[in-house]
N, CA, C and O of each residue as an XYZ file, in Angstrom:
780
protein
N     126.317     83.757    194.309
C     126.134     84.221    195.523
C     124.804     85.085    195.666
O     124.438     85.788    194.724
N     124.144     85.029    196.760
C     122.834     85.674    196.952
C     123.007     86.794    198.007
O     123.661     86.653    199.040
N     122.381     87.873    197.656
C     122.337     89.028    198.581
C     121.136     88.948    199.540
O     120.403     87.959    199.551
N     120.932     90.108    200.418
C     119.909     90.064    201.350
C     118.478     89.964    200.710
O     117.536     89.501    201.353
N     118.356     90.394    199.482
C     117.108     90.370    198.824
C     116.892     89.006    198.106
O     115.849     88.846    197.471
N     117.820     88.017    198.172
C     117.564     86.824    197.713
C     117.975     86.540    196.206
O     117.991     85.421    195.693
N     118.305     87.737    195.579
C     118.667     87.730    194.184
C     120.251     87.325    193.975
O     121.154     87.626    194.756
N     120.378     86.651    192.871
C     121.866     86.232    192.579
C     122.749     87.433    192.353
O     122.300     88.379    191.704
N     123.942     87.462    192.829
C     124.900     88.389    192.555
C     126.273     87.881    192.237
O     126.890     87.272    193.111
N     126.789     88.078    191.082
C     128.060     87.521    190.681
C     129.142     88.651    190.983
O     128.929     89.840    190.749
N     130.357     88.145    191.542
C     131.337     89.189    191.717
C     132.097     89.592    190.471
O     131.962     89.047    189.376
N     132.891     90.577    190.739
C     133.726     91.026    189.583
C     135.114     90.499    189.505
O     135.837     90.775    188.549
N     135.518     89.712    190.533
C     136.802     89.067    190.614
C     137.720     90.013    191.516
O     137.548     91.226    191.631
N     138.649     89.322    192.094
C     139.455     89.950    193.115
C     140.274     91.108    192.583
O     140.352     92.183    193.179
N     140.954     90.812    191.296
C     141.808     91.948    190.794
C     140.881     93.198    190.375
O     141.221     94.325    190.734
N     139.830     93.022    189.694
C     138.942     94.082    189.397
C     138.373     94.770    190.641
O     138.168     95.984    190.615
N     138.127     94.080    191.665
C     137.515     94.574    192.828
C     138.635     95.446    193.450
O     138.352     96.584    193.824
N     139.845     94.984    193.573
C     140.931     95.874    194.133
C     141.086     97.096    193.430
O     141.106     98.152    194.063
N     141.200     97.075    192.162
C     141.273     98.225    191.155
C     140.283     99.285    191.394
O     140.565    100.480    191.477
N     138.945     98.710    191.514
C     137.761     99.575    191.729
C     137.820    100.254    192.984
O     137.661    101.473    193.053
N     138.058     99.471    194.064
C     138.168     99.951    195.452
C     139.153    100.915    195.728
O     138.955    101.894    196.447
N     140.415    100.597    195.060
C     141.495    101.554    195.316
C     141.203    102.978    194.531
O     141.464    104.058    195.061
N     140.672    102.870    193.304
C     140.391    104.174    192.679
C     139.249    104.875    193.467
O     139.366    106.080    193.690
N     138.194    104.227    193.886
C     137.085    104.797    194.687
C     137.755    105.559    195.892
O     137.449    106.722    196.157
N     138.722    104.811    196.635
C     139.138    105.445    197.901
C     140.163    106.555    197.497
O     140.349    107.468    198.301
N     140.782    106.544    196.413
C     141.855    107.652    196.334
C     141.296    108.723    195.461
O     141.777    109.853    195.545
N     140.316    108.469    194.623
C     139.777    109.562    193.893
C     138.432    110.098    194.193
O     138.196    111.243    193.810
N     137.421    109.369    194.889
C     136.079    109.795    195.043
C     135.819    109.900    196.541
O     135.076    110.810    196.908
N     136.331    109.096    197.431
C     135.892    109.025    198.817
C     136.673    110.190    199.714
O     137.801    110.627    199.492
N     135.852    110.539    200.691
C     136.659    111.361    201.766
C     136.312    110.745    203.085
O     135.709    109.676    203.181
N     136.740    111.501    204.148
C     136.586    110.937    205.424
C     135.088    110.893    205.953
O     134.745    110.213    206.920
N     134.215    111.718    205.187
C     132.826    111.704    205.524
C     132.042    110.797    204.624
O     130.815    110.897    204.638
N     132.629    109.917    203.839
C     131.837    109.212    202.967
C     131.001    108.116    203.660
O     131.545    107.324    204.430
N     129.660    108.066    203.387
C     128.751    107.102    203.999
C     128.545    105.890    203.034
O     129.232    105.746    202.023
N     127.656    105.114    203.373
C     127.317    103.831    202.536
C     126.750    104.285    201.065
O     127.162    103.733    200.045
N     125.880    105.219    201.038
C     125.464    105.878    199.763
C     126.547    106.319    198.974
O     126.706    105.989    197.799
N     127.359    107.129    199.671
C     128.569    107.811    199.083
C     129.617    106.698    198.470
O     130.195    106.849    197.393
N     129.755    105.640    199.271
C     130.618    104.461    198.896
C     130.125    103.877    197.616
O     130.907    103.573    196.716
N     128.755    103.708    197.522
C     128.172    103.159    196.307
C     128.452    104.115    195.105
O     128.778    103.681    194.001
N     128.311    105.385    195.372
C     128.479    106.336    194.259
C     129.983    106.362    193.767
O     130.306    106.463    192.584
N     130.910    106.252    194.894
C     132.317    106.215    194.534
C     132.766    105.007    193.843
O     133.589    105.098    192.932
N     132.251    103.808    194.235
C     132.672    102.530    193.586
C     132.062    102.462    192.078
O     132.672    101.913    191.161
N     130.873    103.040    191.933
C     130.143    102.891    190.599
C     131.065    103.932    189.747
O     131.405    103.603    188.610
N     131.446    105.108    190.256
C     132.216    106.039    189.382
C     133.567    105.443    189.064
O     134.073    105.559    187.948
N     134.123    104.823    190.032
C     135.478    104.089    189.654
C     135.289    102.930    188.689
O     136.088    102.753    187.769
N     134.292    102.176    188.879
C     133.992    101.204    187.853
C     133.793    101.750    186.412
O     134.298    101.226    185.419
N     133.021    102.833    186.399
C     132.740    103.498    185.145
C     134.198    103.989    184.510
O     134.449    103.776    183.323
N     135.103    104.636    185.357
C     136.360    105.191    184.946
C     137.090    104.025    184.383
O     137.675    104.118    183.304
N     137.075    102.915    185.091
C     138.079    101.818    184.708
C     137.548    100.845    183.586
O     138.315    100.454    182.706
N     136.324    100.488    183.624
C     135.675     99.672    182.717
C     134.607    100.009    181.806
O     134.314     99.333    180.820
N     133.977    101.183    182.201
C     132.838    101.777    181.221
C     131.602    101.492    181.839
O     131.471    100.483    182.532
N     130.592    102.376    181.628
C     129.240    102.335    182.297
C     128.525    101.089    181.669
O     127.600    100.614    182.328
N     128.811    100.564    180.597
C     128.064     99.459    179.997
C     128.818     98.046    180.264
O     128.470     96.978    179.760
N     129.862     98.224    181.106
C     130.626     96.898    181.332
C     129.913     95.995    182.317
O     129.042     96.425    183.073
N     130.333     94.654    182.286
C     129.864     93.776    183.330
C     130.328     94.182    184.638
O     129.601     93.998    185.614
N     131.507     94.735    184.758
C     132.190     95.120    186.101
C     131.256     96.108    186.711
O     130.996     96.005    187.910
N     130.689     97.128    185.936
C     129.933     98.267    186.560
C     128.595     97.736    187.050
O     128.130     98.107    188.128
N     127.959     96.843    186.236
C     126.645     96.209    186.540
C     126.846     95.458    187.710
O     126.031     95.667    188.608
N     127.855     94.522    187.949
C     128.216     93.720    189.090
C     128.319     94.589    190.329
O     127.793     94.221    191.380
N     129.039     95.833    190.226
C     129.282     96.698    191.289
C     127.908     97.182    191.916
O     127.604     97.154    193.109
N     127.132     97.637    190.832
C     125.687     98.087    191.175
C     124.880     96.930    191.798
O     124.191     97.193    192.784
N     124.900     95.778    191.353
C     124.156     94.789    191.875
C     124.693     94.323    193.230
O     123.916     93.884    194.078
N     126.024     94.413    193.450
C     126.530     94.093    194.778
C     126.123     95.089    195.852
O     125.929     94.721    197.011
N     125.993     96.387    195.451
C     125.531     97.437    196.440
C     124.015     97.168    196.744
O     123.524     97.177    197.873
N     123.318     96.919    195.527
C     121.872     96.713    195.705
C     121.465     95.440    196.343
O     120.333     95.300    196.805
N     122.424     94.443    196.381
C     122.151     93.285    197.065
C     122.078     93.434    198.679
O     121.438     92.654    199.385
N     122.783     94.484    199.146
C     122.757     94.858    200.591
C     121.972     96.090    200.829
O     122.193     96.831    201.787
N     121.006     96.310    199.899
C     120.054     97.558    199.992
C     120.733     98.875    200.157
O     120.285     99.739    200.910
N     121.935     99.040    199.372
C     122.418    100.307    199.228
C     122.353    100.620    197.679
O     123.195    100.338    196.826
N     121.157    101.267    197.528
C     120.774    101.698    196.094
C     120.056    100.539    195.379
O     119.797     99.511    196.004
N     119.745    100.677    194.139
C     119.139     99.663    193.437
C     120.060     98.771    192.561
O     121.154     99.162    192.154
N     119.553     97.574    192.307
C     120.213     96.637    191.338
C     119.977     97.109    189.948
O     119.027     97.855    189.713
N     120.830     96.695    188.967
C     120.850     97.039    187.607
C     119.463     96.738    186.917
O     118.893     97.575    186.217
N     118.987     95.529    187.159
C     117.637     95.102    186.657
C     117.720     94.862    185.023
O     117.088     93.943    184.501
N     118.481     95.688    184.323
C     118.657     95.495    183.024
C     120.177     95.791    182.639
O     120.575     96.948    182.773
N     120.960     94.909    182.216
C     122.379     95.144    182.146
C     122.743     95.833    180.736
O     123.906     96.107    180.437
N     121.669     96.081    179.918
C     121.908     96.720    178.608
C     122.323     98.194    178.913
O     121.831     98.869    179.817
N     123.245     98.587    178.085
C     123.778     99.997    178.222
C     122.808    101.037    178.096
O     121.915    100.896    177.261
N     122.859    102.106    178.838
C     121.914    103.241    178.689
C     122.325    104.021    177.540
O     123.510    104.301    177.361
N     121.312    104.422    176.677
C     121.631    105.250    175.502
C     122.148    106.613    176.169
O     121.836    106.971    177.305
N     122.963    107.302    175.320
C     123.350    108.687    175.776
C     122.065    109.528    175.826
O     121.225    109.520    174.925
N     121.978    110.271    176.977
C     120.787    111.099    177.131
C     121.217    112.559    176.800
O     122.252    112.809    176.181
N     120.327    113.531    177.269
C     120.468    114.929    177.072
C     121.776    115.399    177.702
O     122.279    114.824    178.667
N     122.317    116.501    177.094
C     123.603    117.069    177.585
C     123.293    118.500    177.781
O     122.507    119.080    177.031
N     123.943    119.143    178.861
C     123.798    120.494    179.246
C     125.105    121.022    179.496
O     125.900    120.295    180.092
N     125.485    122.256    179.111
C     126.784    122.802    179.325
C     126.810    124.219    179.593
O     125.924    124.974    179.193
N     127.971    124.654    180.371
C     128.115    126.083    180.509
C     129.602    126.290    180.119
O     130.511    125.684    180.687
N     129.800    127.193    179.101
C     131.185    127.377    178.747
C     131.776    128.820    179.187
O     132.790    129.319    178.699
N     131.116    129.300    180.012
C     131.467    130.692    180.494
C     132.706    130.711    181.424
O     132.670    130.041    182.456
N     133.702    131.378    181.140
C     134.837    131.429    182.073
C     134.318    132.108    183.378
O     133.599    133.107    183.390
N     134.770    131.443    184.470
C     134.382    132.013    185.908
C     135.762    132.051    186.646
O     136.373    131.004    186.860
N     136.230    133.237    187.019
C     137.514    133.208    187.889
C     137.389    132.640    189.226
O     136.374    132.785    189.908
N     138.475    131.961    189.619
C     138.408    131.318    190.974
C     139.167    132.159    191.973
O     140.374    132.352    191.829
N     138.460    132.680    193.016
C     139.075    133.664    194.017
C     140.253    132.848    194.666
O     140.199    131.632    194.850
N     141.359    133.672    195.003
C     142.557    133.044    195.662
C     142.210    132.906    197.072
O     141.404    133.650    197.630
N     142.860    131.896    197.670
C     142.628    131.613    199.173
C     143.395    132.830    199.834
O     144.459    133.265    199.393
N     142.729    133.333    200.950
C     143.241    134.562    201.565
C     144.445    134.295    202.501
O     145.252    135.180    202.785
N     144.513    133.169    202.914
C     145.775    132.716    203.800
C     145.917    131.254    203.741
O     145.122    130.562    203.105
N     147.034    130.711    204.469
C     147.396    129.444    204.517
C     146.323    128.826    205.400
O     146.009    129.339    206.474
N     145.753    127.690    204.919
C     144.758    126.964    205.716
C     143.463    127.348    205.601
O     142.598    126.701    206.191
N     143.124    128.494    204.800
C     141.792    129.107    204.637
C     141.365    128.957    203.143
O     142.059    129.425    202.241
N     140.261    128.322    202.925
C     139.839    128.271    201.555
C     139.325    129.648    200.971
O     138.741    130.447    201.704
N     139.536    129.882    199.756
C     139.030    131.179    199.284
C     137.503    130.983    199.074
O     136.896    129.950    199.356
N     136.929    132.176    198.510
C     135.447    132.150    198.323
C     135.195    131.231    197.187
O     136.025    131.178    196.280
N     134.124    130.502    197.154
C     133.735    129.641    196.127
C     133.465    130.224    194.731
O     132.762    131.233    194.685
N     133.902    129.748    193.681
C     133.458    130.173    192.436
C     132.363    129.163    191.950
O     132.538    127.948    192.046
N     131.144    129.757    191.385
C     130.070    128.911    191.030
C     129.881    129.093    189.393
O     130.014    130.178    188.827
N     129.603    128.049    188.835
C     129.116    127.910    187.504
C     127.939    126.985    187.481
O     127.971    125.846    187.947
N     126.695    127.648    186.801
C     125.503    126.877    186.973
C     125.005    126.267    185.566
O     125.305    126.714    184.459
N     124.252    125.248    185.812
C     123.622    124.672    184.629
C     122.300    124.379    184.885
O     122.042    123.746    185.908
N     121.366    124.743    184.100
C     119.887    124.489    184.262
C     119.481    123.221    183.452
O     119.530    123.149    182.224
N     119.061    122.198    184.320
C     118.758    120.983    183.639
C     117.207    120.905    183.444
O     116.521    121.295    184.389
N     116.618    120.470    182.386
C     115.284    120.419    182.160
C     115.042    119.283    181.143
O     115.886    118.912    180.328
N     113.787    118.765    181.276
C     113.347    117.689    180.312
C     114.009    116.274    180.500
O     113.867    115.380    179.665
N     114.690    116.144    181.572
C     115.321    114.873    181.928
C     114.345    114.045    182.818
O     113.811    114.509    183.825
N     114.168    112.836    182.376
C     113.233    111.798    183.029
C     113.974    110.912    183.941
O     113.422    110.457    184.943
N     115.262    110.630    183.627
C     116.025    109.735    184.456
C     117.426    110.324    184.733
O     118.292    110.383    183.860
N     117.600    110.774    186.054
C     118.929    111.379    186.358
C     119.800    110.449    187.250
O     120.697    110.882    187.973
N     119.474    109.170    187.145
C     120.128    108.312    188.139
C     121.704    108.262    187.874
O     122.498    108.119    188.804
N     122.096    108.388    186.554
C     123.450    108.291    186.282
C     123.880    109.663    185.560
O     123.210    109.981    184.578
N     124.828    110.421    185.914
C     125.209    111.712    185.213
C     126.719    111.483    184.898
O     127.480    110.919    185.683
N     127.053    111.930    183.780
C     128.430    112.156    183.500
C     128.776    113.549    183.579
O     128.062    114.305    182.921
N     129.768    114.079    184.279
C     130.241    115.346    184.485
C     131.589    115.461    183.970
O     132.543    114.800    184.380
N     131.627    116.423    182.955
C     132.961    116.835    182.386
C     133.389    118.097    182.850
O     132.585    119.027    182.794
N     134.650    118.302    183.349
C     134.990    119.607    183.970
C     136.383    120.127    183.421
O     137.378    119.403    183.439
N     136.400    121.360    182.955
C     137.675    121.960    182.475
C     137.950    123.230    183.215
O     137.254    124.243    183.151
N     139.112    123.062    183.971
C     139.520    124.036    184.916
C     141.071    124.433    184.629
O     141.869    123.530    184.379
N     141.458    125.681    184.664
C     142.713    126.105    184.527
C     143.191    126.809    185.844
O     142.663    127.861    186.205
N     144.164    126.232    186.533
C     144.397    126.810    187.865
C     145.921    126.421    188.318
O     146.436    125.390    187.885
N     146.542    127.200    189.113
C     147.848    126.923    189.616
C     148.071    126.414    190.992
O     149.178    126.504    191.521
N     146.938    125.826    191.647
C     146.991    125.514    193.037
C     146.092    124.362    193.379
O     145.518    123.734    192.489
N     145.956    124.069    194.664
C     145.133    123.030    195.243
C     143.564    123.562    195.104
O     143.219    124.683    195.477
N     142.750    122.676    194.564
C     141.263    123.112    194.591
C     140.413    122.017    195.236
O     140.796    120.852    195.339
N     139.335    122.436    195.625
C     138.206    121.399    195.936
C     137.129    121.734    194.846
O     136.790    122.885    194.573
N     136.624    120.598    194.248
C     135.681    120.659    193.176
C     134.400    119.916    193.617
O     134.437    118.717    193.893
N     133.335    120.603    193.676
C     132.022    119.862    194.027
C     130.910    120.104    193.024
O     130.888    121.064    192.254
N     130.043    119.211    193.094
C     128.686    119.474    192.364
C     127.586    119.769    193.528
O     127.453    119.069    194.532
N     126.905    120.799    193.252
C     125.896    121.112    194.208
C     124.539    120.869    193.466
O     124.224    121.423    192.413
N     123.795    119.987    194.142
C     122.483    119.611    193.573
C     121.407    120.750    193.790
O     121.691    121.677    194.549
N     120.197    120.715    193.157
C     119.243    121.606    193.463
C     118.748    121.738    194.863
O     118.356    122.820    195.300
N     118.764    120.650    195.563
C     118.387    120.692    197.005
C     119.578    120.977    197.939
O     119.500    120.743    199.145
N     120.686    121.488    197.357
C     121.830    121.839    198.255
C     122.762    120.698    198.581
O     123.851    120.948    199.099
N     122.368    119.356    198.282
C     123.455    118.242    198.455
C     124.664    118.528    197.775
O     124.694    119.011    196.644
N     125.718    118.219    198.488
C     127.050    118.535    197.842
C     127.686    117.149    197.518
O     127.771    116.282    198.388
N     128.149    116.955    196.184
C     128.895    115.757    195.849
C     130.267    116.113    195.585
O     130.481    116.896    194.660
N     131.295    115.624    196.304
C     132.785    115.903    196.059
C     133.098    115.190    194.838
O     132.920    113.979    194.706
N     133.606    116.025    193.870
C     134.054    115.410    192.553
C     135.694    115.264    192.772
O     136.236    114.244    192.348
N     136.357    116.123    193.330
C     137.709    115.778    193.294
C     138.395    116.860    194.316
O     137.962    118.008    194.417
N     139.435    116.400    195.011
C     140.427    117.238    195.596
C     141.589    117.252    194.675
O     142.223    116.216    194.478
N     141.906    118.390    194.091
C     142.991    118.428    193.157
C     144.184    119.127    193.709
O     144.135    120.261    194.186
N     145.234    118.414    193.623
C     146.490    118.876    194.332
C     147.564    119.337    193.292
O     148.581    119.883    193.720
N     147.404    119.158    192.028
C     148.446    119.702    191.162
C     148.102    120.961    190.558
O     146.923    121.309    190.494
N     149.030    121.663    190.113
C     148.771    122.979    189.501
C     148.563    122.949    187.990
O     148.556    124.044    187.427
N     148.390    121.846    187.251
C     148.173    121.699    185.946
C     146.686    122.008    185.595
O     145.781    121.947    186.428
N     146.510    122.357    184.243
C     145.070    122.464    183.873
C     144.363    121.176    184.194
O     144.952    120.099    184.104
N     143.155    121.272    184.553
C     142.410    120.076    184.797
C     141.372    119.853    183.871
O     140.580    120.772    183.658
N     141.253    118.769    183.286
C     140.235    118.308    182.469
C     139.910    116.866    182.849
O     140.656    115.920    182.597
N     138.710    116.772    183.488
C     138.333    115.473    184.161
C     136.904    115.012    183.975
O     136.034    115.881    183.910
N     136.624    113.938    183.897
C     135.235    113.198    183.721
C     134.908    112.463    184.897
O     135.687    111.583    185.264
N     133.828    112.706    185.566
C     133.296    112.034    186.784
C     131.963    111.368    186.427
O     131.232    111.932    185.612
N     131.630    110.307    186.933
C     130.378    109.684    186.868
C     129.798    109.458    188.387
O     130.318    108.820    189.302
N     128.487    110.222    188.368
C     127.824    110.177    189.681
C     126.503    109.469    189.605
O     125.840    109.552    188.572
N     126.091    108.793    190.611
C     124.752    108.294    190.743
C     123.967    109.379    191.457
O     124.256    109.684    192.615
N     122.953    109.987    190.776
C     122.143    111.022    191.290
C     120.777    110.571    191.563
O     119.904    111.424    191.721
N     120.503    109.368    191.633
C     119.122    108.794    191.767
C     118.438    109.438    193.024
O     117.222    109.617    192.952
N     119.046    109.774    194.073
C     118.216    110.500    195.140
C     117.869    111.814    194.781
O     117.118    112.414    195.548
N     118.263    112.371    193.780
C     118.025    113.855    193.361
C     116.841    113.894    192.392
O     116.579    112.936    191.665
N     116.138    115.019    192.402
C     115.217    115.382    191.312
C     115.927    115.392    190.005
O     117.074    115.835    189.949
N     115.333    114.942    188.975
C     116.025    114.984    187.656
C     116.395    116.409    187.068
O     117.413    116.638    186.415
N     115.469    117.281    187.381
C     115.567    118.614    186.782
C     115.885    119.767    187.850
O     115.585    119.603    189.033
N     116.444    120.828    187.437
C     116.722    121.863    188.188
C     118.093    122.452    188.065
O     118.805    121.962    187.188
N     118.591    123.436    188.807
C     119.846    123.961    188.664
C     120.962    123.269    189.304
O     120.868    123.133    190.524
N     121.985    122.813    188.731
C     123.129    122.174    189.319
C     124.287    123.248    189.178
O     124.442    123.943    188.174
N     125.075    123.292    190.305
C     126.055    124.261    190.282
C     127.505    123.511    190.462
O     127.617    122.634    191.318
N     128.511    123.851    189.701
C     129.814    123.398    189.904
C     130.488    124.456    190.858
O     130.516    125.649    190.557
N     131.032    123.958    192.031
C     131.638    124.798    192.916
C     133.005    124.537    193.125
O     133.377    123.409    193.448
N     133.844    125.544    192.961
C     135.487    125.426    192.924
C     135.933    126.359    194.040
O     135.535    127.518    194.154
N     136.807    125.746    194.862
C     137.442    126.635    195.905
C     138.910    126.352    195.987
O     139.338    125.210    196.153
N     139.738    127.490    195.859
C     141.088    127.471    196.002
C     141.557    127.328    197.487
O     141.034    128.001    198.374
N     142.542    126.448    197.726
C     142.871    126.202    199.073
C     144.306    126.613    199.401
O     144.806    126.413    200.508
N     144.938    127.193    198.391
C     146.420    127.613    198.533
C     146.614    129.105    198.104
O     146.050    129.535    197.098
N     147.352    129.821    198.816
C     147.586    131.179    198.409
C     148.434    131.260    197.103
O     149.358    130.476    196.891
N     148.083    132.216    196.269
C     148.974    132.449    195.104
C     148.421    131.786    193.827
O     148.912    132.031    192.724
N     147.419    130.967    193.999
C     146.869    130.244    192.757
C     145.894    131.151    192.148
O     145.088    131.843    192.771
N     146.047    131.085    190.779
C     145.314    131.968    189.935
C     144.863    130.982    188.810
O     145.604    130.139    188.303
N     143.530    131.198    188.478
C     142.880    130.364    187.530
C     141.414    130.698    187.305
O     140.884    131.695    187.795
N     140.761    129.776    186.506
C     139.359    129.877    186.223
C     138.747    128.604    185.915
O     139.450    127.637    185.623
N     137.519    128.538    185.957
C     136.691    127.460    185.396
C     136.459    127.699    183.933
O     135.795    128.684    183.610
N     136.896    126.967    183.103
C     136.816    127.168    181.575
C     135.432    126.754    181.152
O     134.920    127.314    180.183
N     134.811    125.840    181.790
C     133.449    125.304    181.359
C     133.153    123.913    181.948
O     134.068    123.338    182.537
N     132.019    123.362    181.842
C     131.683    122.050    182.294
C     130.434    121.629    181.649
O     129.683    122.456    181.132
N     130.178    120.324    181.664
C     129.074    119.679    180.963
C     128.465    118.588    181.598
O     129.208    117.757    182.121
N     127.206    118.430    181.650
C     126.578    117.284    182.309
C     125.746    116.474    181.196
O     124.973    117.024    180.412
N     126.002    115.122    181.231
C     125.201    114.288    180.192
C     124.469    113.268    181.094
O     125.098    112.668    181.966
N     123.211    113.073    180.907
C     122.349    112.075    181.577
C     122.177    110.883    180.757
O     121.487    109.949    181.164
């Protein structure tokens, strides 16, 4: 099959496409997700299910690129692990003041420098909390990437993969966590970004 740009694009197969799309919808997308956000969500889902260096991941990237939403893989070889940055400082998460009102955000920052290619970032988050949370990555230019709406009260250790190609590779990234239920107590234990 050929995309709008005339380049060949092989599919991932129906079963894989269904799994990727379902995970993207249930884990990464929100009601405000646009085409670029859908690309990021489906790539993250493919990375979670099959790995960043898998044929499925490459085919999802190429399918989005074929309709001019992002770029094509160009080189299916896996990316070597890049530099990693982390912040392991505990940051308390303020409680929500009332039902239906989110609490003040807790921020944890990481200064990224010396990165030449920030197209794909792996974000590992460690949070201890007893309620529902919103977890976002805030880019240096203020763009917000929703990582997760967390609805359980268990400790959260999660890994997310984001396409940050629209962003400058270096600068301060902030993890933003907001409590959305009264009585929730917890903190950000730390987080890490690998490019």
